[in-house]
mmCIF file of C-alpha atoms in Angstrom:
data_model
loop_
_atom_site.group_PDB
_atom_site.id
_atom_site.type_symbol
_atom_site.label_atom_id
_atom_site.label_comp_id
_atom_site.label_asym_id
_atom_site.label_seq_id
_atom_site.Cartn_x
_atom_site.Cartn_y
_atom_site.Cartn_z
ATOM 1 C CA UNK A 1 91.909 -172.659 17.672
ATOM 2 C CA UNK A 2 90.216 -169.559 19.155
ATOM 3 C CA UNK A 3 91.971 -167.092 21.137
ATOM 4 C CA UNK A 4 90.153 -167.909 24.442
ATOM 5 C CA UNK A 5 91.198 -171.487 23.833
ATOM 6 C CA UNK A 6 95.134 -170.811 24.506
ATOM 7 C CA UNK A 7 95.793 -173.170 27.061
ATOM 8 C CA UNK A 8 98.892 -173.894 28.814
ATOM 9 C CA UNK A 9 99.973 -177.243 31.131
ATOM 10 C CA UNK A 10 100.081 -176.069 34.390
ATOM 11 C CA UNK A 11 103.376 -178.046 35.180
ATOM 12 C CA UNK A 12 105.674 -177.270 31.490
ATOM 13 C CA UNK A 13 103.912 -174.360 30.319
ATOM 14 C CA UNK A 14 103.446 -176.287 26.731
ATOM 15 C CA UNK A 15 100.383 -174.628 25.123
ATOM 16 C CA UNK A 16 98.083 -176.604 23.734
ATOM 17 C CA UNK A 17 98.820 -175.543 19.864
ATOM 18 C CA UNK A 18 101.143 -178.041 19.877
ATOM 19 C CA UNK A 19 100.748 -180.478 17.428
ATOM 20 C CA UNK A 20 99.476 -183.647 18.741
ATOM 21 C CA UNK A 21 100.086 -182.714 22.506
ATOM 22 C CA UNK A 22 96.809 -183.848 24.545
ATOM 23 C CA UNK A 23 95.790 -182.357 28.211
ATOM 24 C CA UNK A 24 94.485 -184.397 30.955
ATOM 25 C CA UNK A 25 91.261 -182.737 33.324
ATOM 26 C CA UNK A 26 93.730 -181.457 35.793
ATOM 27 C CA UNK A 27 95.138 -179.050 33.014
ATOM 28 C CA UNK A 28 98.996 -181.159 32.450
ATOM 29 C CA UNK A 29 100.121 -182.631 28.947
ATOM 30 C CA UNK A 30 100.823 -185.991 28.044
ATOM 31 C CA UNK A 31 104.653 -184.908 27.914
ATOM 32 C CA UNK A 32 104.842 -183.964 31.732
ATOM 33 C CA UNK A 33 102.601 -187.605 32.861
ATOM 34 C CA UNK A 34 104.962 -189.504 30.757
ATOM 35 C CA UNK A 35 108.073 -188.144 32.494
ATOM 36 C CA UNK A 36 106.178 -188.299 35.964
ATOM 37 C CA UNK A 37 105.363 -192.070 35.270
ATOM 38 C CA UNK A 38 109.439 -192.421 34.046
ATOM 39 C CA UNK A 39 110.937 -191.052 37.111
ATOM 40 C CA UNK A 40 108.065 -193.051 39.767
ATOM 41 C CA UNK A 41 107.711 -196.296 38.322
ATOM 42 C CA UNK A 42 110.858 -197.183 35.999
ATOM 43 C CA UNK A 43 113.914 -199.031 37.978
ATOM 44 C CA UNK A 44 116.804 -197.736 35.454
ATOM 45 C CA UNK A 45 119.374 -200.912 37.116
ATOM 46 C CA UNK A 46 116.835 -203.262 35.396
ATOM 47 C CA UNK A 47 116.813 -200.611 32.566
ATOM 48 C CA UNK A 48 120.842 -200.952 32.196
ATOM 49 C CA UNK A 49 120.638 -204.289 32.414
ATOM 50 C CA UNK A 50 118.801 -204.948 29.720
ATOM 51 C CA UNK A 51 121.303 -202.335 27.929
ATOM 52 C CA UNK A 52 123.984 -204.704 29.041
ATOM 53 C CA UNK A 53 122.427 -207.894 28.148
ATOM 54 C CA UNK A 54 121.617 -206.156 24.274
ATOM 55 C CA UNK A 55 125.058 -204.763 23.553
ATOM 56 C CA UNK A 56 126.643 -208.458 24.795
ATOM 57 C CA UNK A 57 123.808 -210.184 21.957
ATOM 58 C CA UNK A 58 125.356 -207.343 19.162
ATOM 59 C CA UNK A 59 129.545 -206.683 20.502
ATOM 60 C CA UNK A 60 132.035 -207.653 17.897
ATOM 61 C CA UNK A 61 134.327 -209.796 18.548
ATOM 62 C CA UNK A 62 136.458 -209.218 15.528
ATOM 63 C CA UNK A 63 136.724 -205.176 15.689
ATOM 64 C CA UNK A 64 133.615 -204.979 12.963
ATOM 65 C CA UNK A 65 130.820 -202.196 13.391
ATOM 66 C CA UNK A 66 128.060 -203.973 15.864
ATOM 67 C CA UNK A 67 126.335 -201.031 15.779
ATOM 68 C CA UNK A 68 124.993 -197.733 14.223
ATOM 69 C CA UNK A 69 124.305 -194.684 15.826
ATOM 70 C CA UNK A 70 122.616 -192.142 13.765
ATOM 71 C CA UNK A 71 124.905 -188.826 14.880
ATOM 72 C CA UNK A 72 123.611 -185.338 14.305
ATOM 73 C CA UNK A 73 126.855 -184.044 15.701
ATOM 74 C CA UNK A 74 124.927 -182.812 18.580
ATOM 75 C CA UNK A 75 125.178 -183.360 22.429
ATOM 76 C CA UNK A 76 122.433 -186.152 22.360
ATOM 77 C CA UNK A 77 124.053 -188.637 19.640
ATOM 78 C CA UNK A 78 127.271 -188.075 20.779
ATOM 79 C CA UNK A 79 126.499 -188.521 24.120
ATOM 80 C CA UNK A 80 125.133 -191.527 22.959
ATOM 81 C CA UNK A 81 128.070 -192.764 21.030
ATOM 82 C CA UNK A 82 131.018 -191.988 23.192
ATOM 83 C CA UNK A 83 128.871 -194.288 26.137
ATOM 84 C CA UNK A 84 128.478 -196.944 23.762
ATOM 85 C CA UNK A 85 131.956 -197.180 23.112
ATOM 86 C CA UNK A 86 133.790 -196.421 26.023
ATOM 87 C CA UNK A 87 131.270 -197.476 28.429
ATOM 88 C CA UNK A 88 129.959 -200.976 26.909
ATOM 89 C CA UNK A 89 132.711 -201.561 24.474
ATOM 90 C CA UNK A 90 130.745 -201.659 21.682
ATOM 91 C CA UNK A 91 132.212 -200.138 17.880
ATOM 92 C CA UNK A 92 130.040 -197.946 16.756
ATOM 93 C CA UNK A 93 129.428 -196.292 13.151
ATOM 94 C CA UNK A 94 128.223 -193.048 13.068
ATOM 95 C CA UNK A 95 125.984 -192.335 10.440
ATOM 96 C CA UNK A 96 125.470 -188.487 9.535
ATOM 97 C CA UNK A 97 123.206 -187.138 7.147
ATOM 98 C CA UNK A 98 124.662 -183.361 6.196
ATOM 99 C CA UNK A 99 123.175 -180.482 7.324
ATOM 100 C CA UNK A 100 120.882 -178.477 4.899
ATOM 101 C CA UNK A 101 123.284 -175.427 5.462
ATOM 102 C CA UNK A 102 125.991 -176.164 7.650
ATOM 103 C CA UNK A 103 127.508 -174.203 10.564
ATOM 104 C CA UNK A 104 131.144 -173.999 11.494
ATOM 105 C CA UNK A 105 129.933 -174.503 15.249
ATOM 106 C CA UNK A 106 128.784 -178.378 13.894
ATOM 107 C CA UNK A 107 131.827 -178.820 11.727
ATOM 108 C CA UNK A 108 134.424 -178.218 14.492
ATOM 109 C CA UNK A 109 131.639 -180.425 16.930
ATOM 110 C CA UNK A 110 132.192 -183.297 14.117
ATOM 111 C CA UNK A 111 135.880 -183.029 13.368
ATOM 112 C CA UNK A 112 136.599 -183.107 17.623
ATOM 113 C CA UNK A 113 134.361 -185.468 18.257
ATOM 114 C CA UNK A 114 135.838 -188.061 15.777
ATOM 115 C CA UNK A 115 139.050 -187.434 17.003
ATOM 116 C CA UNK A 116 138.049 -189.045 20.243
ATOM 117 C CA UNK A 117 137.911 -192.249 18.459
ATOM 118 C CA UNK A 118 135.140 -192.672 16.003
ATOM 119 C CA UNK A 119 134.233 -193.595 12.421
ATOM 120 C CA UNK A 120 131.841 -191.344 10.707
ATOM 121 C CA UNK A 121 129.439 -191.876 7.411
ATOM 122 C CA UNK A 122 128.483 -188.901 5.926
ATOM 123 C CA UNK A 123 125.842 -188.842 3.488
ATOM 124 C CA UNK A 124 126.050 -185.756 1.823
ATOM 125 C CA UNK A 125 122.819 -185.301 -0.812
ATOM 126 C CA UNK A 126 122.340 -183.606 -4.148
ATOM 127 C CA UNK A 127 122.601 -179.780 -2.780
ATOM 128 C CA UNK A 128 120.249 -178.969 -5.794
ATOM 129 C CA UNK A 129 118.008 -181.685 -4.850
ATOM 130 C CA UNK A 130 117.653 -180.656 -1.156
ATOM 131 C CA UNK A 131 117.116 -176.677 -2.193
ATOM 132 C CA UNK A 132 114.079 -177.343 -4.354
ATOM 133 C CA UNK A 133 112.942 -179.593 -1.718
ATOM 134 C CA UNK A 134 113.276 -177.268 1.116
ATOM 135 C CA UNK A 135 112.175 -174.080 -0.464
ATOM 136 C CA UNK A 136 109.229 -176.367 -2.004
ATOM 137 C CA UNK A 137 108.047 -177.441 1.451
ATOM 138 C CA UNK A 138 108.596 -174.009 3.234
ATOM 139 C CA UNK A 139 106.337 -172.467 0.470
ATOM 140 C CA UNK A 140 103.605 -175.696 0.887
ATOM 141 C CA UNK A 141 103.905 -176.593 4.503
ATOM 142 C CA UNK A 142 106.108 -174.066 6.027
ATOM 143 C CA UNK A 143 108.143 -176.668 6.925
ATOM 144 C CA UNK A 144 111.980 -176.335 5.344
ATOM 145 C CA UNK A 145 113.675 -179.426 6.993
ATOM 146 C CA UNK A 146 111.017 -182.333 5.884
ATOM 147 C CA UNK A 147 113.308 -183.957 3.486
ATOM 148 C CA UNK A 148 116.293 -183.680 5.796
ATOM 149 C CA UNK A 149 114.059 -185.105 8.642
ATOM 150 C CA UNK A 150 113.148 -188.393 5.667
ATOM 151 C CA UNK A 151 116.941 -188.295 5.435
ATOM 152 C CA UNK A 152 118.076 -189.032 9.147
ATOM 153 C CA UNK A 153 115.960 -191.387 9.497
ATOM 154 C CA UNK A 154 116.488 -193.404 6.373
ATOM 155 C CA UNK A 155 120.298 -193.250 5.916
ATOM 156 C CA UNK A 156 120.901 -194.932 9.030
ATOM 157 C CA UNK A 157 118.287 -198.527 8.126
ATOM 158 C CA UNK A 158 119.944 -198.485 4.725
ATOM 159 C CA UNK A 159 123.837 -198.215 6.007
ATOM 160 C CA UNK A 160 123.167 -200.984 8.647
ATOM 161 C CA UNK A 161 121.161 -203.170 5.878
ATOM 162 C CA UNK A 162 124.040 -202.392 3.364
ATOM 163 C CA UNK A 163 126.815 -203.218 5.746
ATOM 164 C CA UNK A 164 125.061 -205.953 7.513
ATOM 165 C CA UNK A 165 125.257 -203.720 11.031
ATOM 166 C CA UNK A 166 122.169 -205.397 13.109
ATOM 167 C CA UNK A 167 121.783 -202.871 16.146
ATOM 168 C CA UNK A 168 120.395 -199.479 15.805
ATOM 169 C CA UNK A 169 120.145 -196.563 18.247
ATOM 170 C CA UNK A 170 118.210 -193.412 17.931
ATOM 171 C CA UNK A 171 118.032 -191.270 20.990
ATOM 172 C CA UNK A 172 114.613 -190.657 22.034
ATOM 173 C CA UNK A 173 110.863 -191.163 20.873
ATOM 174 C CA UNK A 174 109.391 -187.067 20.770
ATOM 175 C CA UNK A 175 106.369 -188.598 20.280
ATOM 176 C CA UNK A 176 106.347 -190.098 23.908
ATOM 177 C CA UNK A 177 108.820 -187.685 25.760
ATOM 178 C CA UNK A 178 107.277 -184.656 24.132
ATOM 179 C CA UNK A 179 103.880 -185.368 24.131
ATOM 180 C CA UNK A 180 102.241 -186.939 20.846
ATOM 181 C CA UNK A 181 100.854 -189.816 18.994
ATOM 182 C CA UNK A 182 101.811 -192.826 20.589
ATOM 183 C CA UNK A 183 101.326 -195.342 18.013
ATOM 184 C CA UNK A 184 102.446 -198.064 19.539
ATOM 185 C CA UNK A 185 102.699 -200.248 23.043
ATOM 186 C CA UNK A 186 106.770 -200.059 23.348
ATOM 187 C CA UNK A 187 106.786 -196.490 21.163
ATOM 188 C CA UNK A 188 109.283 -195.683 23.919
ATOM 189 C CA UNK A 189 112.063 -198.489 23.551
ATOM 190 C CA UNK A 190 111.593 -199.229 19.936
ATOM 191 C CA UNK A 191 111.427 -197.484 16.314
ATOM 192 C CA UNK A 192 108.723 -198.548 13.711
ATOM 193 C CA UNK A 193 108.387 -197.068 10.365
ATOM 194 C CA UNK A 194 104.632 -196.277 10.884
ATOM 195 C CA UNK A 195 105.693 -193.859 13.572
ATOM 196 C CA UNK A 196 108.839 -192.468 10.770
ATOM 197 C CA UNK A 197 105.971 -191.676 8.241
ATOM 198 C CA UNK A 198 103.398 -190.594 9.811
ATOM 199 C CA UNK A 199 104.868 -188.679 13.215
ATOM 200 C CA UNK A 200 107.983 -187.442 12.132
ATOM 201 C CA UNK A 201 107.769 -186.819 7.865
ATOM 202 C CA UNK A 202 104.266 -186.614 7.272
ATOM 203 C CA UNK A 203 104.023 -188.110 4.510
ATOM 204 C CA UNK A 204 105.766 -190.803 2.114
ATOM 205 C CA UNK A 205 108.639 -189.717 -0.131
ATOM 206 C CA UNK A 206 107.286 -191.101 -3.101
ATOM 207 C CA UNK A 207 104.687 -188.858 -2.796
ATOM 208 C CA UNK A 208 107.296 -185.742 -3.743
ATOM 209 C CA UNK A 209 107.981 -186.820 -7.383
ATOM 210 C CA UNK A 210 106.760 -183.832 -9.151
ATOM 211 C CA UNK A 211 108.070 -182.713 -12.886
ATOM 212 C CA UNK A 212 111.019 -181.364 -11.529
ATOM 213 C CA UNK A 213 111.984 -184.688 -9.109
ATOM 214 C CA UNK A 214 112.133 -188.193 -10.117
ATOM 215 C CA UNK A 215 112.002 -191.256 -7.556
ATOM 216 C CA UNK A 216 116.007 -191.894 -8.689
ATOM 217 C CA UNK A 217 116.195 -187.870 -7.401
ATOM 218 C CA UNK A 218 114.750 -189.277 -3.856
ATOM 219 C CA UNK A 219 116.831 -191.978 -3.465
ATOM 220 C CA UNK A 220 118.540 -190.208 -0.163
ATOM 221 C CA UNK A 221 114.944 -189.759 1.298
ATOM 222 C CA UNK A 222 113.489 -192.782 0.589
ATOM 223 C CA UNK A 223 112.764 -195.581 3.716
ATOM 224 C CA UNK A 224 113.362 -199.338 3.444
ATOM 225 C CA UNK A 225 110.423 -201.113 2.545
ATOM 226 C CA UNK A 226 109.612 -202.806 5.975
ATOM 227 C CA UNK A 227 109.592 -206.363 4.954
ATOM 228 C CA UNK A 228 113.278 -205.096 3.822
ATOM 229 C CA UNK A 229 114.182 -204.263 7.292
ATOM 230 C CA UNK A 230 112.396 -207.661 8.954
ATOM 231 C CA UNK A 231 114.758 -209.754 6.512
ATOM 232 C CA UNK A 232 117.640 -208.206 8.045
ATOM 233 C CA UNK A 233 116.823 -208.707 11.403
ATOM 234 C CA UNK A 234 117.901 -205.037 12.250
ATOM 235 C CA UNK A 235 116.647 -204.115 15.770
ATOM 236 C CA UNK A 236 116.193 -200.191 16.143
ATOM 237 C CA UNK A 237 116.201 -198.848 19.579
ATOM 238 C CA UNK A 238 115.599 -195.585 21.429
ATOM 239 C CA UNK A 239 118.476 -195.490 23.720
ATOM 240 C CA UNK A 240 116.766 -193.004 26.005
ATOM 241 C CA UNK A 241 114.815 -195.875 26.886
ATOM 242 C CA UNK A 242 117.525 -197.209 28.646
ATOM 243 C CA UNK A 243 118.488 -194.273 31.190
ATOM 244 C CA UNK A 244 117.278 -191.417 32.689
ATOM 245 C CA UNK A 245 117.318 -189.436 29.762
ATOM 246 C CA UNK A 246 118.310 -185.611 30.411
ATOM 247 C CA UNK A 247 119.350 -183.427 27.405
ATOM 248 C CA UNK A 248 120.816 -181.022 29.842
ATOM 249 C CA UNK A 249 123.002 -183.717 31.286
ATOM 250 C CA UNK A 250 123.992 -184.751 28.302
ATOM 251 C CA UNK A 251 125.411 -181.655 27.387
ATOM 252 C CA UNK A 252 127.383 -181.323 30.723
ATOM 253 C CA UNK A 253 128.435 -184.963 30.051
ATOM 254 C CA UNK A 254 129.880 -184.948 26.287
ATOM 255 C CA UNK A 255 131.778 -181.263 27.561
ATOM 256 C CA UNK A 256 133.398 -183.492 29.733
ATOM 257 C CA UNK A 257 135.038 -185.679 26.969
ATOM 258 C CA UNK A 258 136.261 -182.793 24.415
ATOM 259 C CA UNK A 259 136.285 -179.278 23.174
ATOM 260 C CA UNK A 260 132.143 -179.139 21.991
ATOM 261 C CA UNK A 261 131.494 -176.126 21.313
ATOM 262 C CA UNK A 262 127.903 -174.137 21.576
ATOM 263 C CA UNK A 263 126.508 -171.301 19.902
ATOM 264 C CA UNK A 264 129.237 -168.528 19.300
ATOM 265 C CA UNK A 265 126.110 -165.495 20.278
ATOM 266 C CA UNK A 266 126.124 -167.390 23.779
ATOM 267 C CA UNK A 267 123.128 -168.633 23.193
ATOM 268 C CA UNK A 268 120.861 -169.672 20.037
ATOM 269 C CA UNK A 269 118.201 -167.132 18.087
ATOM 270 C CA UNK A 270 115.050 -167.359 19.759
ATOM 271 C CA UNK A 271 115.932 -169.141 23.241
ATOM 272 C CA UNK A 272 118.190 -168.953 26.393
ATOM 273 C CA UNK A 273 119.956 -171.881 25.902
ATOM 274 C CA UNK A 274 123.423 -172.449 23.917
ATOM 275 C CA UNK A 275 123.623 -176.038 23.630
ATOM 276 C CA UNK A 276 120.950 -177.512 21.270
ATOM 277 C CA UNK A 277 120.562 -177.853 17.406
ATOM 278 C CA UNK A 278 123.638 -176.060 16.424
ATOM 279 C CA UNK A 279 124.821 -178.073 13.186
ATOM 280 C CA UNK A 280 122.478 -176.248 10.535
ATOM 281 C CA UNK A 281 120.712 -172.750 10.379
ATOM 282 C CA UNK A 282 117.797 -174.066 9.034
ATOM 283 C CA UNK A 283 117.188 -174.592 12.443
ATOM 284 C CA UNK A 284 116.120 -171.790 13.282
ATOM 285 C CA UNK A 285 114.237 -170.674 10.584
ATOM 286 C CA UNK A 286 112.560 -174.148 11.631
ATOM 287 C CA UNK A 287 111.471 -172.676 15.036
ATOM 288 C CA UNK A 288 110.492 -169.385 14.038
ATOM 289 C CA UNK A 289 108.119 -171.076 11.546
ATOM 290 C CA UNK A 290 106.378 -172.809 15.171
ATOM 291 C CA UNK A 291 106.186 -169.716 16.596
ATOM 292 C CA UNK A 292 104.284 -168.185 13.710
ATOM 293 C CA UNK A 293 102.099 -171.513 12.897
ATOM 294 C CA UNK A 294 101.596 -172.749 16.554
ATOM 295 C CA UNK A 295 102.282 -169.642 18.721
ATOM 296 C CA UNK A 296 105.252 -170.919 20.783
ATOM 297 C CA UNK A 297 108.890 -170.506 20.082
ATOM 298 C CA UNK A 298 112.367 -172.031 20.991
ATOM 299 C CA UNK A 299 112.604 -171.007 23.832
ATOM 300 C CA UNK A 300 108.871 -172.288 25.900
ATOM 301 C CA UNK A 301 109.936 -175.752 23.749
ATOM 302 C CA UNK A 302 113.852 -175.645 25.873
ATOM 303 C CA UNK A 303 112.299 -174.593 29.044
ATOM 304 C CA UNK A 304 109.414 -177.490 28.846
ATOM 305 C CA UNK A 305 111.890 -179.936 28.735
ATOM 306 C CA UNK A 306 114.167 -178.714 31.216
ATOM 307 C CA UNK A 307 111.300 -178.168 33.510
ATOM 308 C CA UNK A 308 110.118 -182.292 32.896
ATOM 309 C CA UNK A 309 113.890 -183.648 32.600
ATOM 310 C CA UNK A 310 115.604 -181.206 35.084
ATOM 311 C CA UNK A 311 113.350 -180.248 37.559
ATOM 312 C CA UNK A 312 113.601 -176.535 36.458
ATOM 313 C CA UNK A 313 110.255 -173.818 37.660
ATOM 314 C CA UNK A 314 108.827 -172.123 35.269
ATOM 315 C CA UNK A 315 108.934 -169.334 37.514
ATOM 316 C CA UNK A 316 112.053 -169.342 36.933
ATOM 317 C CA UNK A 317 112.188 -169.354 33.710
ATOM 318 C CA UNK A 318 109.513 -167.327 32.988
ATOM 319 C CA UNK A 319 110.880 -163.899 32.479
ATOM 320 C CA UNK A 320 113.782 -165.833 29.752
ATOM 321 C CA UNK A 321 110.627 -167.273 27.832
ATOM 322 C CA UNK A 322 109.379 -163.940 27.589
ATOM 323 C CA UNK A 323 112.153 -162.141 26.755
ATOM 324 C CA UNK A 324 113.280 -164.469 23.491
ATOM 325 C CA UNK A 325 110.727 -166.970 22.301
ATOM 326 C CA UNK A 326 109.466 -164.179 19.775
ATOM 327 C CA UNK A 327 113.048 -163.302 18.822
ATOM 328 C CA UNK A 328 113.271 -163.407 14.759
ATOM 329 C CA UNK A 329 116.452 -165.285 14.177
ATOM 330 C CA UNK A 330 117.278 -162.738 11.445
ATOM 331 C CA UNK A 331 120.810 -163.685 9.922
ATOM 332 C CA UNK A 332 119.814 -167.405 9.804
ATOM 333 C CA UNK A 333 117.113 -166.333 7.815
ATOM 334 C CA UNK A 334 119.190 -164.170 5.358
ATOM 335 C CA UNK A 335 121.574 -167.121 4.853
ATOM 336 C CA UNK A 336 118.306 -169.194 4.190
ATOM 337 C CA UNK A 337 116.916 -167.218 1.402
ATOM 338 C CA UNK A 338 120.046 -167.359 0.227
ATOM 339 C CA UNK A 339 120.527 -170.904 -0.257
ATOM 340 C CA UNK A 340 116.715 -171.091 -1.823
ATOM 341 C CA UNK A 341 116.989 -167.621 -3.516
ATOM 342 C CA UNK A 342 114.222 -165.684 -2.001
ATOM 343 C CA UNK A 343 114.577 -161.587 -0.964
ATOM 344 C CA UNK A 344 113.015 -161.194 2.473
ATOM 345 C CA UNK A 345 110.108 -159.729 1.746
ATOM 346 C CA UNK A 346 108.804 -163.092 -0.327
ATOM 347 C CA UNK A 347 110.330 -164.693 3.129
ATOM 348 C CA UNK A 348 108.138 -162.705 4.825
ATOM 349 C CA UNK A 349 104.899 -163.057 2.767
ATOM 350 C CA UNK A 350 105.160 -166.726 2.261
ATOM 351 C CA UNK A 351 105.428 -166.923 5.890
ATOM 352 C CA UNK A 352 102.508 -164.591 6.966
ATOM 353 C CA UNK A 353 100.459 -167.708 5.016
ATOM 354 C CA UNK A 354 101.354 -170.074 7.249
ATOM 355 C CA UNK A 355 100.609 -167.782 10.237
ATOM 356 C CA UNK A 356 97.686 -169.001 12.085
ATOM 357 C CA UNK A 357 95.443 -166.045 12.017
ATOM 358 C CA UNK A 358 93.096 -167.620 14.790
ATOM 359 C CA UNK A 359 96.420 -167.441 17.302
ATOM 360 C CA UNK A 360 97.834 -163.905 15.417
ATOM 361 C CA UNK A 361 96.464 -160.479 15.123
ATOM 362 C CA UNK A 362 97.697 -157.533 13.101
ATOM 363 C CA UNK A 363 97.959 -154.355 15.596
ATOM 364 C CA UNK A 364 99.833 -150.963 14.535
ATOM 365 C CA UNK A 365 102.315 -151.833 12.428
ATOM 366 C CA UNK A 366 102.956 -155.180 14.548
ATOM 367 C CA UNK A 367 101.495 -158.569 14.695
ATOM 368 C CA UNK A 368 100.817 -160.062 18.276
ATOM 369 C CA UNK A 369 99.618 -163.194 19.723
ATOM 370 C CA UNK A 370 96.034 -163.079 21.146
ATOM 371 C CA UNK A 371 96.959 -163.760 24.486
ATOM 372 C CA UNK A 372 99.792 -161.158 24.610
ATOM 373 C CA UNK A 373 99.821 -158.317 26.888
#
């Protein structure tokens, strides 16, 4: 990726260093098409319908789970939830798999939230386990939440195999609302382990046993084999799918039911918003690592989607993007080398290797994007 390369869609301003995002002739990712196509062509009625028709083929009729929804304790899954239950009658499990470090803003989000109503699985790894993981994959791959990502997405197929639960629902498919690698025809409604491994973890678990972690270690991370999951007849949905997903509305919506709280700054490190990934810091160590690999931070990734979900200008968000997508999210990342025992300036040098030098130069004492002015 050269510097004169540095493209950005002319509708979301998503540059093209995005992983897997793909631009049409008229200069507009895959991401902003998809949601074009969503709002022209889909009729949400039939959409609800066939919500409807699904949640009668699954509801218990003997108060037993009927279904699982795998809850972050974020706006989206327990937006999710709480219209599962209260608006189709369904009983819902929700299946959590713990933050890598914890905020209080998610544990007071979790505790009011199940207060409404709910029953909550939390699967709570080996903390030793998940810090050699995480400061293992941050050194490799500059990536610190891999393992947790293997987790979310495993926990939930093996609780609803385990307790015989035959109705999944993840919220939405980045790979289509995002822009990505479609993988396959219904990639929007429905979840398929190909798209698990290879979209969202990279990789295969198995392939992490080293000298210092056995298979039994990986147990947490490790998928269903899929011949597993076709025995059990589990069907895994994307319930954005079903509606006109909106993770702005979904925030205003869950407000509406109880006390959820958003970032106690006002808004999050590295964005304008307040109401997204607020459960674990590694978050935002997460999204500063984009910013250095790919050259976009939080905040262009919140104002693309609230420009394709919520009709938001970039004009008008322009001056916001500017101001805080290179913020460094600084005491997240002091309570991060904490947990992995790191001083900042190894932070800081095992992070100027994942830097992509073709998007980064070094000028003064400062280094700058290519196409900053």
């Amino acid at each position: 990726m050269k510097s004169n390369s540095f493209l950005y869609c002319k509708k979301c301003h998503t540059p093209n260093t995005r992983p897997r995002i793909k631009f049409d002739n008229e200069g507009v990712c895959n991401a902003c098409r998809f949601h074009e196509n969503r709002n022209a062509k889909i009729n949400f009625s039939e959409r609800k319908k066939e919500l409807t028709e699904l949640c009668n083929k699954y509801r218990s009729k003997n108060g037993e789970y009927d279904c699982i929804v795998p809850w972050s304790r974020g706006k989206d899954s327990s937006a999710i939830a709480y219209k599962l239950k209260f608006e189709h009658q369904m009983n819902p499990l929700l299946v959590t798999f713990s933050p890598i470090i914890g905020s209080k803003t998610g544990l007071h989000n979790r505790k009011g939230f199940r207060s409404l109503g709910f029953d909550n699985v939390l699967i709570a790894p080996d903390i030793k386990i998940s810090k050699y993981l995480s400061k293992r994959f941050f050194i490799e791959r500059g990536d610190p939440k891999i393992h947790w990502t293997a987790g979310i997405k495993s926990s939930p197929i093996k609780t609803a195999i385990d307790k015989n639960i035959k109705l999944i629902f993840y919220a939405e498919n980045g790979e289509c609302f995002y822009g990505g690698n479609v993988l396959h025809k219904d990639a929007e409604k429905k979840t398929y382990l190909q798209d698990i491994v290879e979209n969202k973890i990279g990789d295969h678990p198995l392939n992490w046993v080293d000298e210092n972690i056995s298979k039994k270690d990986l147990n947490p991370y490790l998928l269903p084999d899929e011949n597993e999951i076709i025995n059990s007849k589990i069907e895994i949905y994307y319930f954005a799918y079903f509606e006109k997903w909106n993770v702005e509305e979904n925030f205003n919506y869950i407000s509406s039911k109880f006390n959820f709280l958003c970032h106690e700054d006002g808004r999050s490190p590295g964005t304008f918003t307040n109401f997204d990934s607020l459960d674990d810091h590694v978050d935002q160590v997460y999204y500063y690592l984009q910013l250095l690999k790919f050259g976009f931070g939080r905040a262009t990734r919140d104002a693309s989607r609230l420009i394709q979900q919520s009709n938001k200008n970039y004009e008008d968000l322009k001056d916001k993007i500017k101001k805080f997508d290179r913020e460094v999210p600084t005491s997240d990342i002091l309570k991060y080398c904490n947990f992995i025992s790191l001083n900042i300036d190894e932070f800081n040098k095992i992070c100027d290797k994942h830097r992509d030098k073709e998007l980064w130069q070094f000028s003064g004492n400062n280094w700058k994007l290519f196409n900053e002015k």
